[in-house]
Coordinates of C-alpha atoms and ligand atoms in Angstrom, one line a residue:
M9 CA -13.2 -0.6 3.0
N10 CA -13.9 2.5 5.2
L11 CA -10.8 3.7 6.6
D12 CA -10.5 7.0 8.3
L13 CA -7.4 8.7 6.8
K14 CA -7.2 11.0 9.8
K15 CA -7.0 8.1 12.3
L16 CA -4.3 6.2 10.8
P17 CA -1.8 4.5 13.0
Q18 CA 1.6 6.3 12.8
H19 CA 3.6 3.3 13.2
I20 CA 2.5 -0.5 12.2
A21 CA 4.8 -3.4 13.2
I22 CA 4.3 -6.7 11.8
I23 CA 5.3 -10.2 12.8
M24 CA 5.3 -11.9 9.4
D25 CA 4.5 -15.5 10.2
G26 CA 3.3 -18.5 8.3
N27 CA 5.6 -18.7 5.2
G28 CA 6.5 -22.3 6.1
R29 CA 2.8 -23.6 6.6
W30 CA 1.8 -21.7 3.5
A31 CA 4.4 -23.7 1.3
K32 CA 3.6 -26.9 3.0
S33 CA -0.2 -26.5 2.5
R34 CA 0.8 -26.3 -1.3
G35 CA 3.2 -29.2 -1.2
S36 CA 6.1 -26.7 -1.9
L37 CA 9.3 -26.1 -0.3
R38 CA 9.4 -23.6 2.8
V39 CA 11.7 -21.3 0.7
D40 CA 9.0 -20.8 -1.9
G41 CA 7.0 -19.5 1.2
H42 CA 9.8 -17.1 1.9
Y43 CA 9.9 -15.9 -1.7
R44 CA 6.1 -15.3 -1.8
G45 CA 6.4 -13.6 1.5
A46 CA 8.9 -11.3 0.1
D47 CA 6.4 -10.2 -2.7
R48 CA 3.9 -9.4 0.1
V49 CA 6.5 -7.3 1.8
D50 CA 6.7 -5.2 -1.5
E51 CA 2.9 -5.0 -1.5
I52 CA 2.6 -4.0 2.2
V53 CA 5.3 -1.4 1.9
T54 CA 3.6 0.0 -1.2
C55 CA 0.2 0.1 0.5
C56 CA 1.4 1.7 3.7
R57 CA 3.3 4.4 1.7
E58 CA 0.2 5.0 -0.4
L59 CA -2.1 5.3 2.8
G60 CA 0.4 7.7 4.4
I61 CA 1.6 5.4 7.2
R62 CA 4.9 6.9 8.6
Y63 CA 6.5 4.0 10.0
L64 CA 6.5 0.3 9.2
T65 CA 8.5 -2.2 11.2
L66 CA 8.7 -5.8 9.9
Y67 CA 10.0 -8.8 11.9
A68 CA 12.1 -10.2 9.0
F69 CA 14.6 -12.5 11.0
S70 CA 14.7 -13.2 14.7
M71 CA 17.6 -13.8 16.8
E72 CA 16.0 -17.3 17.5
N73 CA 15.7 -17.8 13.7
W74 CA 19.7 -18.4 13.7
A75 CA 18.8 -21.8 15.2
R76 CA 17.0 -23.0 11.9
P77 CA 18.6 -25.5 9.5
K78 CA 21.7 -23.8 7.7
A79 CA 20.0 -24.4 4.3
E80 CA 17.0 -22.3 5.3
I81 CA 19.1 -19.6 6.8
D82 CA 21.3 -19.4 3.7
A83 CA 18.1 -19.1 1.5
L84 CA 16.7 -16.4 3.7
M85 CA 19.8 -14.5 3.6
A86 CA 20.2 -14.8 -0.1
L87 CA 16.5 -13.6 -0.5
L88 CA 17.2 -10.7 1.8
K89 CA 20.2 -9.5 -0.2
E90 CA 18.4 -10.0 -3.5
F91 CA 15.3 -8.1 -2.1
L92 CA 17.5 -5.1 -1.0
I93 CA 19.3 -4.8 -4.3
I94 CA 16.0 -5.1 -6.3
K95 CA 13.9 -2.9 -4.2
R96 CA 16.4 -0.1 -3.8
E97 CA 15.3 1.8 -6.9
K98 CA 11.6 1.8 -5.7
L99 CA 12.5 2.8 -2.3
V100 CA 14.4 5.8 -3.7
K101 CA 11.6 6.5 -6.2
N102 CA 8.9 6.6 -3.4
E103 CA 11.3 8.4 -0.9
I104 CA 11.3 5.7 1.7
R105 CA 13.9 5.7 4.2
M106 CA 15.2 2.1 5.2
V107 CA 16.7 1.4 8.5
S108 CA 17.2 -1.7 10.5
I109 CA 17.1 -2.8 14.2
G110 CA 18.8 -5.9 15.8
D111 CA 22.1 -7.4 16.3
T112 CA 22.7 -6.9 12.5
E113 CA 26.5 -7.4 12.9
R114 CA 25.8 -11.1 13.0
L115 CA 24.4 -11.0 9.4
P116 CA 26.8 -12.5 6.6
V117 CA 29.0 -9.7 5.6
E118 CA 27.8 -9.5 2.0
V119 CA 24.1 -9.1 3.4
L120 CA 25.2 -6.6 6.0
E121 CA 27.0 -4.6 3.3
T122 CA 24.1 -4.4 1.1
L123 CA 22.0 -3.4 4.1
R124 CA 24.1 -0.7 5.0
E125 CA 24.5 0.5 1.5
T126 CA 20.6 0.6 1.1
E127 CA 20.3 2.5 4.4
R128 CA 23.0 5.1 3.2
L129 CA 21.2 5.5 -0.1
T130 CA 17.9 6.2 1.4
A131 CA 19.0 8.1 4.5
G132 CA 17.8 11.4 3.2
F133 CA 14.1 10.4 2.7
D134 CA 11.3 11.1 5.1
K135 CA 8.1 10.2 3.5
M136 CA 8.0 6.9 5.2
V137 CA 10.5 4.8 7.4
L138 CA 10.6 1.1 6.5
N139 CA 12.4 -0.6 9.5
L140 CA 13.7 -4.2 9.1
A141 CA 14.0 -6.2 12.3
L142 CA 17.0 -8.5 11.5
S143 CA 18.7 -10.8 13.9
Y144 CA 16.4 -9.2 16.3
S145 CA 15.1 -9.9 19.8
A146 CA 13.6 -7.4 22.1
R147 CA 15.5 -8.9 25.3
D148 CA 18.7 -8.7 23.4
E149 CA 17.9 -5.2 22.3
I150 CA 17.1 -4.2 25.9
M151 CA 20.2 -5.9 27.4
R152 CA 22.5 -4.2 24.8
A153 CA 21.0 -0.9 25.9
V154 CA 21.5 -1.6 29.6
N155 CA 25.1 -2.9 28.9
T156 CA 25.8 0.3 27.0
L157 CA 24.4 2.4 29.9
L158 CA 26.7 0.5 32.3
R159 CA 29.7 1.0 30.1
E160 CA 29.0 4.8 29.8
K161 CA 28.5 5.0 33.6
E162 CA 31.8 3.1 34.3
E163 CA 33.4 5.6 31.7
G164 CA 31.9 8.7 33.3
K165 CA 30.0 9.6 30.2
F166 CA 26.6 9.0 32.1
R167 CA 26.7 10.8 35.1
D168 CA 23.1 10.4 36.6
N169 CA 21.9 7.8 39.1
F170 CA 18.6 7.8 37.6
I171 CA 17.1 7.2 33.9
S172 CA 13.8 8.1 32.7
V173 CA 11.7 6.1 30.2
D174 CA 12.2 8.6 27.4
R175 CA 16.1 8.7 28.0
F176 CA 16.1 5.0 28.1
H177 CA 14.5 4.8 24.8
E178 CA 17.5 6.6 23.3
Y179 CA 19.4 3.6 23.9
L180 CA 17.2 1.1 22.4
D181 CA 17.7 0.3 18.5
T182 CA 14.4 2.1 17.9
A183 CA 15.9 5.4 19.2
G184 CA 14.1 8.4 17.5
M185 CA 11.1 6.3 16.3
P186 CA 7.5 6.5 17.9
D187 CA 6.2 3.5 19.5
P188 CA 4.1 1.1 17.3
D189 CA 0.4 2.0 17.4
L190 CA -0.6 -1.3 15.8
V191 CA 1.2 -4.7 16.1
I192 CA 0.1 -7.4 13.6
R193 CA 0.8 -11.1 13.7
T194 CA -0.2 -13.4 10.9
S195 CA -0.9 -17.2 10.7
G196 CA -3.1 -17.6 13.6
E197 CA -0.4 -17.5 16.5
H198 CA -1.1 -15.6 19.4
R199 CA 2.3 -14.6 20.7
I200 CA 4.6 -11.5 20.6
S201 CA 7.8 -13.8 20.2
N202 CA 10.3 -11.4 21.6
F203 CA 9.3 -8.4 19.3
L204 CA 9.4 -4.8 20.4
L205 CA 8.5 -5.8 24.0
W206 CA 9.4 -2.3 25.4
Q207 CA 7.9 -0.3 22.5
S208 CA 4.6 -2.3 22.4
A209 CA 3.5 -1.3 26.0
Y210 CA 0.4 0.5 24.5
A211 CA 0.2 -1.0 21.1
E212 CA -3.1 -2.4 19.9
L213 CA -2.5 -5.9 19.0
Y214 CA -4.2 -7.6 16.0
F215 CA -3.9 -11.3 15.2
S216 CA -5.0 -12.5 11.8
D217 CA -5.3 -16.4 10.6
T218 CA -4.0 -15.5 7.3
F219 CA -0.5 -16.9 6.4
W220 CA 1.9 -14.1 5.6
P221 CA 2.2 -15.0 1.8
D222 CA -1.6 -14.3 1.5
F223 CA -1.6 -11.3 3.7
G224 CA -2.1 -8.5 1.1
R225 CA -3.6 -4.9 0.8
E226 CA -7.1 -6.0 1.8
S227 CA -6.0 -7.8 5.0
L228 CA -3.9 -4.8 6.1
C229 CA -6.8 -2.5 5.4
Q230 CA -9.0 -4.8 7.7
A231 CA -6.5 -4.6 10.5
I232 CA -6.4 -0.8 10.3
E233 CA -10.1 -0.8 10.2
E234 CA -10.2 -2.8 13.4
Y235 CA -7.5 -0.7 15.0
Q236 CA -9.7 2.5 14.2
S237 CA -12.7 0.9 15.8
R238 CA -10.8 0.5 19.2
E239 CA -10.7 3.0 22.0
R240 CA -7.2 3.7 23.1
R241 CA -7.3 4.7 26.7
F242 CA -3.8 4.6 27.7
G243 CA -5.1 3.8 31.4
R244 CA -7.7 6.5 31.3
T245 CA -11.5 6.0 31.5
S246 CA -13.8 6.4 28.5
E247 CA -15.3 9.4 30.0
Q248 CA -12.1 11.2 30.4
L249 CA -11.3 10.6 26.8
R250 CA -14.7 12.0 25.6
R251 CA -14.1 15.4 27.6
Ligands
LIG307 C1 8.1 -16.7 9.4 O1 7.5 -17.8 8.7 C2 8.8 -15.8 8.6 C3 10.2 -15.7 8.5 C4 11.0 -16.5 9.7 C5 11.0 -14.9 7.7 C6 10.3 -13.7 7.2 C7 10.7 -13.5 5.8 C8 10.1 -13.0 4.7 C9 8.7 -12.5 4.8 C10 10.7 -12.8 3.4 C11 11.8 -12.0 3.2 C12 11.8 -10.7 4.0 C13 12.3 -9.6 3.4 C14 12.3 -8.3 4.2 C15 12.7 -9.4 2.1 P1 7.8 -19.1 9.3 O2 9.1 -19.7 8.3 O3 8.2 -19.2 10.6 O4 6.5 -20.0 9.0 P2 6.0 -21.3 9.8 O5 5.6 -20.7 11.2 O6 4.8 -21.5 9.0 O7 7.1 -22.3 9.6

């Protein structure tokens, strides 16, 4: 693999998809796919940390996922809690800060407490940020930001009649984080599915046919290699970039 370590994406965001189909293709239960998916989370976090990726955002549970059968939601919540407890030590050892975005107050109380405790324990680290999108939908995030602004305007805390793009970002869950440079979706689906709609304005999109439980280091490096072969023009011309 020929990665240019000077041209790494600063922020990678991943829509981890295909756990269910991976399990079905093996005649196993969907939950087995999620457990194998959690192993890949560990592998990909480790790989990003080793490469020097500064921000990794993982779409772990969407707002829309609350509509899944209760048994699957319960299994995913139990897995999330277990993962947060088991991986804490590794996060601390590798100086990875864990944060979350989304309407996390909707999570079961024991999961939310484990999440907050992991965030608190890792709050002082700055080698890499692992951002979990939980109970997340981009439209919900944007509307919560708009509603906070309306409330602040009403209360006189926000006095201006104009808001800039940069200032609006401070109202989003991702306040303080750079926009993703590379958004990856696994499992052959070519959709964004309500993920980081505002923040992905100029992200490079990469779609892999591989199901998430099979998406390992090599797959990630392939995605980064493809990213590095693209020209990011941000609306300018190629000639302008070469000057
Ligand atoms: C999508 O696959 C995946 C999810 C809804 C959950 C993602 C969860 C994990 C990868 C494991 C736990 C996460 C952490 C952070 C420990 P799907 O179920 O929609 O698959 P399908 O489209 O094939 O049915």
